[in-house]
mmCIF file of C-alpha atoms in Angstrom:
data_model
loop_
_atom_site.group_PDB
_atom_site.id
_atom_site.type_symbol
_atom_site.label_atom_id
_atom_site.label_comp_id
_atom_site.label_asym_id
_atom_site.label_seq_id
_atom_site.Cartn_x
_atom_site.Cartn_y
_atom_site.Cartn_z
ATOM 1 C CA MET F 88 0.061 -0.258 -0.366
ATOM 2 C CA ALA F 89 0.693 3.392 -1.351
ATOM 3 C CA ILE F 90 2.096 6.275 1.567
ATOM 4 C CA HIS F 91 0.688 9.738 1.492
ATOM 5 C CA ILE F 92 1.475 11.970 4.486
ATOM 6 C CA THR F 93 4.170 14.671 3.089
ATOM 7 C CA GLY F 94 2.359 16.135 0.044
ATOM 8 C CA ASP F 95 5.389 15.261 -1.880
ATOM 9 C CA GLU F 96 5.198 12.483 -3.603
ATOM 10 C CA HIS F 97 9.219 11.933 -3.959
ATOM 11 C CA ALA F 98 9.089 11.800 -0.148
ATOM 12 C CA ASP F 99 6.413 9.592 0.410
ATOM 13 C CA GLN F 100 7.662 7.296 -2.120
ATOM 14 C CA VAL F 101 10.601 6.726 -0.177
ATOM 15 C CA LEU F 102 8.329 6.215 2.901
ATOM 16 C CA THR F 103 6.039 3.588 1.062
ATOM 17 C CA ASP F 104 9.373 2.145 -0.166
ATOM 18 C CA ASP F 105 11.671 1.328 2.997
ATOM 19 C CA PRO F 106 10.193 0.647 6.861
ATOM 20 C CA PHE F 107 13.203 2.115 7.856
ATOM 21 C CA ALA F 108 12.001 5.922 6.277
ATOM 22 C CA LEU F 109 8.255 4.671 7.845
ATOM 23 C CA LEU F 110 9.838 4.863 11.159
ATOM 24 C CA VAL F 111 12.618 7.574 10.751
ATOM 25 C CA GLY F 112 9.596 10.039 9.917
ATOM 26 C CA MET F 113 7.467 8.564 13.143
ATOM 27 C CA MET F 114 10.326 9.069 14.981
ATOM 28 C CA LEU F 115 10.958 13.298 13.840
ATOM 29 C CA ASP F 116 7.232 13.474 14.115
ATOM 30 C CA GLN F 117 7.399 15.161 17.294
ATOM 31 C CA GLN F 118 7.907 19.652 18.082
ATOM 32 C CA TYR F 119 7.517 19.628 14.135
ATOM 33 C CA PRO F 120 5.297 19.584 11.674
ATOM 34 C CA MET F 121 3.836 15.835 10.414
ATOM 35 C CA GLU F 122 4.423 16.115 6.609
ATOM 36 C CA HIS F 123 7.864 17.814 7.380
ATOM 37 C CA ALA F 124 9.231 15.437 10.206
ATOM 38 C CA PHE F 125 8.095 12.462 6.960
ATOM 39 C CA ARG F 126 9.626 14.467 4.638
ATOM 40 C CA GLY F 127 13.039 14.074 6.496
ATOM 41 C CA PRO F 128 13.435 10.835 5.602
ATOM 42 C CA ALA F 129 13.796 11.631 1.806
ATOM 43 C CA LYS F 130 16.157 14.325 2.411
ATOM 44 C CA VAL F 131 18.346 11.911 4.238
ATOM 45 C CA LEU F 132 18.399 10.071 1.330
ATOM 46 C CA ASP F 133 18.838 12.438 -0.953
ATOM 47 C CA ARG F 134 21.831 14.027 0.992
ATOM 48 C CA PHE F 135 23.926 10.978 2.004
ATOM 49 C CA GLY F 136 22.623 8.495 -0.720
ATOM 50 C CA THR F 137 20.898 5.918 1.394
ATOM 51 C CA ILE F 138 18.677 5.551 4.071
ATOM 52 C CA ASP F 139 20.370 2.090 5.356
ATOM 53 C CA PRO F 140 20.741 1.695 8.667
ATOM 54 C CA ALA F 141 24.452 0.422 9.252
ATOM 55 C CA ALA F 142 25.417 2.891 6.696
ATOM 56 C CA ILE F 143 23.762 5.657 9.070
ATOM 57 C CA ALA F 144 25.014 4.127 12.065
ATOM 58 C CA ALA F 145 28.238 4.384 11.368
ATOM 59 C CA ALA F 146 28.719 7.887 9.267
ATOM 60 C CA ASP F 147 30.572 9.844 11.407
ATOM 61 C CA PRO F 148 28.385 12.334 13.919
ATOM 62 C CA GLU F 149 29.252 15.561 13.249
ATOM 63 C CA GLU F 150 29.374 15.118 9.330
ATOM 64 C CA PHE F 151 25.853 13.340 9.498
ATOM 65 C CA ALA F 152 24.602 16.007 11.762
ATOM 66 C CA ALA F 153 25.785 18.659 9.658
ATOM 67 C CA LEU F 154 23.981 16.712 6.251
ATOM 68 C CA CYS F 155 20.758 16.695 8.882
ATOM 69 C CA ALA F 156 20.954 20.431 9.829
ATOM 70 C CA THR F 157 21.876 21.784 6.036
ATOM 71 C CA PRO F 158 18.720 23.901 4.853
ATOM 72 C CA PRO F 159 15.885 22.383 4.868
ATOM 73 C CA ALA F 160 16.922 20.564 7.795
ATOM 74 C CA ILE F 161 15.456 17.309 8.657
ATOM 75 C CA HIS F 162 13.968 18.887 11.463
ATOM 76 C CA ARG F 163 14.137 21.951 13.536
ATOM 77 C CA PHE F 164 16.737 20.336 15.831
ATOM 78 C CA PRO F 165 18.638 18.499 13.009
ATOM 79 C CA GLY F 166 21.615 18.393 15.327
ATOM 80 C CA SER F 167 19.800 15.987 18.268
ATOM 81 C CA MET F 168 17.459 14.491 15.779
ATOM 82 C CA ALA F 169 20.991 13.322 13.549
ATOM 83 C CA ALA F 170 21.783 11.768 17.212
ATOM 84 C CA ARG F 171 18.895 10.251 18.024
ATOM 85 C CA LEU F 172 18.468 8.890 14.454
ATOM 86 C CA GLN F 173 21.655 7.433 14.181
ATOM 87 C CA GLU F 174 21.078 5.376 17.586
ATOM 88 C CA LEU F 175 17.703 4.686 15.894
ATOM 89 C CA ALA F 176 19.789 2.757 13.089
ATOM 90 C CA ARG F 177 22.588 1.775 15.658
ATOM 91 C CA LEU F 178 19.516 -0.389 17.217
ATOM 92 C CA VAL F 179 18.063 -1.823 14.565
ATOM 93 C CA GLU F 180 20.950 -3.426 12.428
ATOM 94 C CA GLU F 181 22.192 -4.729 16.331
ATOM 95 C CA GLN F 182 18.529 -6.403 17.054
ATOM 96 C CA TYR F 183 16.940 -6.003 13.809
ATOM 97 C CA ASP F 184 20.305 -7.013 11.559
ATOM 98 C CA GLY F 185 19.311 -3.689 9.908
ATOM 99 C CA ARG F 186 16.044 -5.422 8.690
ATOM 100 C CA THR F 187 13.241 -2.430 10.087
ATOM 101 C CA GLU F 188 10.401 -4.508 9.337
ATOM 102 C CA ARG F 189 11.316 -7.194 11.540
ATOM 103 C CA LEU F 190 9.928 -4.820 14.262
ATOM 104 C CA TRP F 191 6.653 -5.790 13.240
ATOM 105 C CA ALA F 192 6.571 -8.930 11.611
ATOM 106 C CA GLU F 193 8.349 -10.691 14.061
ATOM 107 C CA ALA F 194 5.937 -9.531 16.734
ATOM 108 C CA THR F 195 3.905 -12.532 18.415
ATOM 109 C CA SER F 196 0.885 -9.889 19.508
ATOM 110 C CA GLY F 197 0.131 -6.277 19.497
ATOM 111 C CA LYS F 198 0.969 -5.450 22.844
ATOM 112 C CA ASP F 199 4.605 -6.963 21.981
ATOM 113 C CA LEU F 200 4.403 -4.934 18.655
ATOM 114 C CA LEU F 201 3.969 -2.097 21.385
ATOM 115 C CA LYS F 202 6.907 -2.810 23.727
ATOM 116 C CA ARG F 203 9.096 -3.231 21.126
ATOM 117 C CA VAL F 204 8.116 -0.115 19.190
ATOM 118 C CA MET F 205 8.468 1.754 23.046
ATOM 119 C CA ALA F 206 12.237 0.660 23.385
ATOM 120 C CA LEU F 207 13.002 2.386 20.042
ATOM 121 C CA PRO F 208 14.538 5.536 21.011
ATOM 122 C CA GLY F 209 12.075 9.331 20.670
ATOM 123 C CA PHE F 210 9.290 6.864 21.292
ATOM 124 C CA GLY F 211 7.163 6.950 24.525
ATOM 125 C CA LYS F 212 3.813 5.048 24.370
ATOM 126 C CA GLN F 213 1.804 7.988 22.958
ATOM 127 C CA LYS F 214 4.398 7.851 19.609
ATOM 128 C CA ALA F 215 4.224 3.843 19.564
ATOM 129 C CA GLN F 216 1.111 3.917 20.042
ATOM 130 C CA ILE F 217 0.471 6.005 17.119
ATOM 131 C CA PHE F 218 3.158 4.397 14.714
ATOM 132 C CA VAL F 219 1.219 0.764 15.862
ATOM 133 C CA ALA F 220 -1.891 2.267 14.272
ATOM 134 C CA LEU F 221 -0.408 3.364 11.458
ATOM 135 C CA LEU F 222 1.312 0.163 10.879
ATOM 136 C CA ALA F 223 -2.091 -1.740 10.706
ATOM 137 C CA LYS F 224 -3.995 1.532 8.851
ATOM 138 C CA GLN F 225 -2.173 1.286 6.330
ATOM 139 C CA LEU F 226 0.286 -1.613 5.873
ATOM 140 C CA ASP F 227 -2.370 -4.473 7.010
ATOM 141 C CA GLU F 228 0.384 -5.458 10.385
ATOM 142 C CA ARG F 229 -2.638 -6.117 12.729
ATOM 143 C CA PRO F 230 -0.826 -8.802 15.208
ATOM 144 C CA GLU F 231 -3.428 -9.509 17.427
ATOM 145 C CA GLY F 232 -4.595 -6.922 20.170
ATOM 146 C CA TRP F 233 -3.449 -4.457 17.992
ATOM 147 C CA ASP F 234 -5.787 -3.203 18.764
ATOM 148 C CA ALA F 235 -6.494 -2.578 22.083
ATOM 149 C CA VAL F 236 -3.052 -1.614 23.095
ATOM 150 C CA VAL F 237 -3.483 1.579 20.709
ATOM 151 C CA GLY F 238 -6.798 3.089 22.133
ATOM 152 C CA ASP F 239 -8.934 5.921 20.498
ATOM 153 C CA TYR F 240 -6.112 5.407 17.861
ATOM 154 C CA ALA F 241 -7.525 2.558 16.070
ATOM 155 C CA LEU F 242 -11.125 4.406 16.349
ATOM 156 C CA GLU F 243 -12.157 5.338 12.686
ATOM 157 C CA GLY F 244 -11.987 9.028 11.966
ATOM 158 C CA HIS F 245 -8.924 11.419 11.862
ATOM 159 C CA ARG F 246 -7.026 11.144 14.881
ATOM 160 C CA SER F 247 -3.153 10.951 13.842
ATOM 161 C CA VAL F 248 -0.879 10.356 11.445
ATOM 162 C CA ALA F 249 -1.682 6.396 11.129
ATOM 163 C CA ASP F 250 -5.202 8.114 9.514
ATOM 164 C CA VAL F 251 -3.758 10.227 6.931
ATOM 165 C CA VAL F 252 -3.862 9.552 3.158
ATOM 166 C CA ASP F 253 -4.317 12.465 1.380
ATOM 167 C CA PRO F 254 -4.158 16.368 1.711
ATOM 168 C CA ALA F 255 -7.271 16.393 3.212
ATOM 169 C CA SER F 256 -7.264 14.298 5.622
ATOM 170 C CA LEU F 257 -4.323 15.606 6.921
ATOM 171 C CA GLN F 258 -6.477 18.885 7.474
ATOM 172 C CA LYS F 259 -8.883 17.045 8.851
ATOM 173 C CA VAL F 260 -5.893 15.621 11.319
ATOM 174 C CA ARG F 261 -4.714 18.878 12.153
ATOM 175 C CA ASP F 262 -8.345 19.937 12.746
ATOM 176 C CA PHE F 263 -8.357 17.133 15.781
ATOM 177 C CA LYS F 264 -5.542 18.406 17.240
ATOM 178 C CA LYS F 265 -6.266 21.770 17.651
ATOM 179 C CA GLN F 266 -9.825 20.800 19.161
ATOM 180 C CA LYS F 267 -8.583 18.213 21.270
ATOM 181 C CA LYS F 268 -5.627 21.426 22.327
ATOM 182 C CA ALA F 269 -7.609 23.609 22.718
ATOM 183 C CA ALA F 270 -10.448 21.898 24.880
ATOM 184 C CA ALA F 271 -7.553 20.492 27.288
ATOM 185 C CA LYS F 272 -6.545 24.244 27.683
ATOM 186 C CA ALA F 273 -10.531 25.175 28.738
ATOM 187 C CA LYS F 274 -9.643 22.118 30.868
ATOM 188 C CA ALA F 275 -7.385 23.582 32.570
ATOM 189 C CA VAL F 276 -8.715 27.303 33.438
#
């Protein structure tokens, strides 16, 4: 299934073609607009020549950070995200022999998959839940119990990047997030 998150055909194709790219996009989706975060892997590929975890893990950290900071940067915090990306690449290389899809293909249950994703750098519980929902909704990777561990992200609607398939759905997710923030702010007052 083709991924359509970024609004950029090349960046979406990179996400579609490479499981590590999709994982990196999710990792970058923090304090940064989601479509820009998910364009990050294409920027790395275009500048570094590969999105291969082994090559990224082995890259000189300073050179890799400079590549990630080149405008347009991969994130609003390119230095820390470059380091986190290299850490993620090392982990995928060491634990999954560089084959990112093993992360979900070998999960024994939704609970196991959530635990595996939460063990990755930059993935707290909520981000891990969203990524598991994205895998289920967009790649049809649905280990038993996936829907129970992701909570409301399993529901129909437009709650997260897991539900983004085109520009209209991206806007609906933005609107949903805006409503949630407004409700939380009103509740706090």
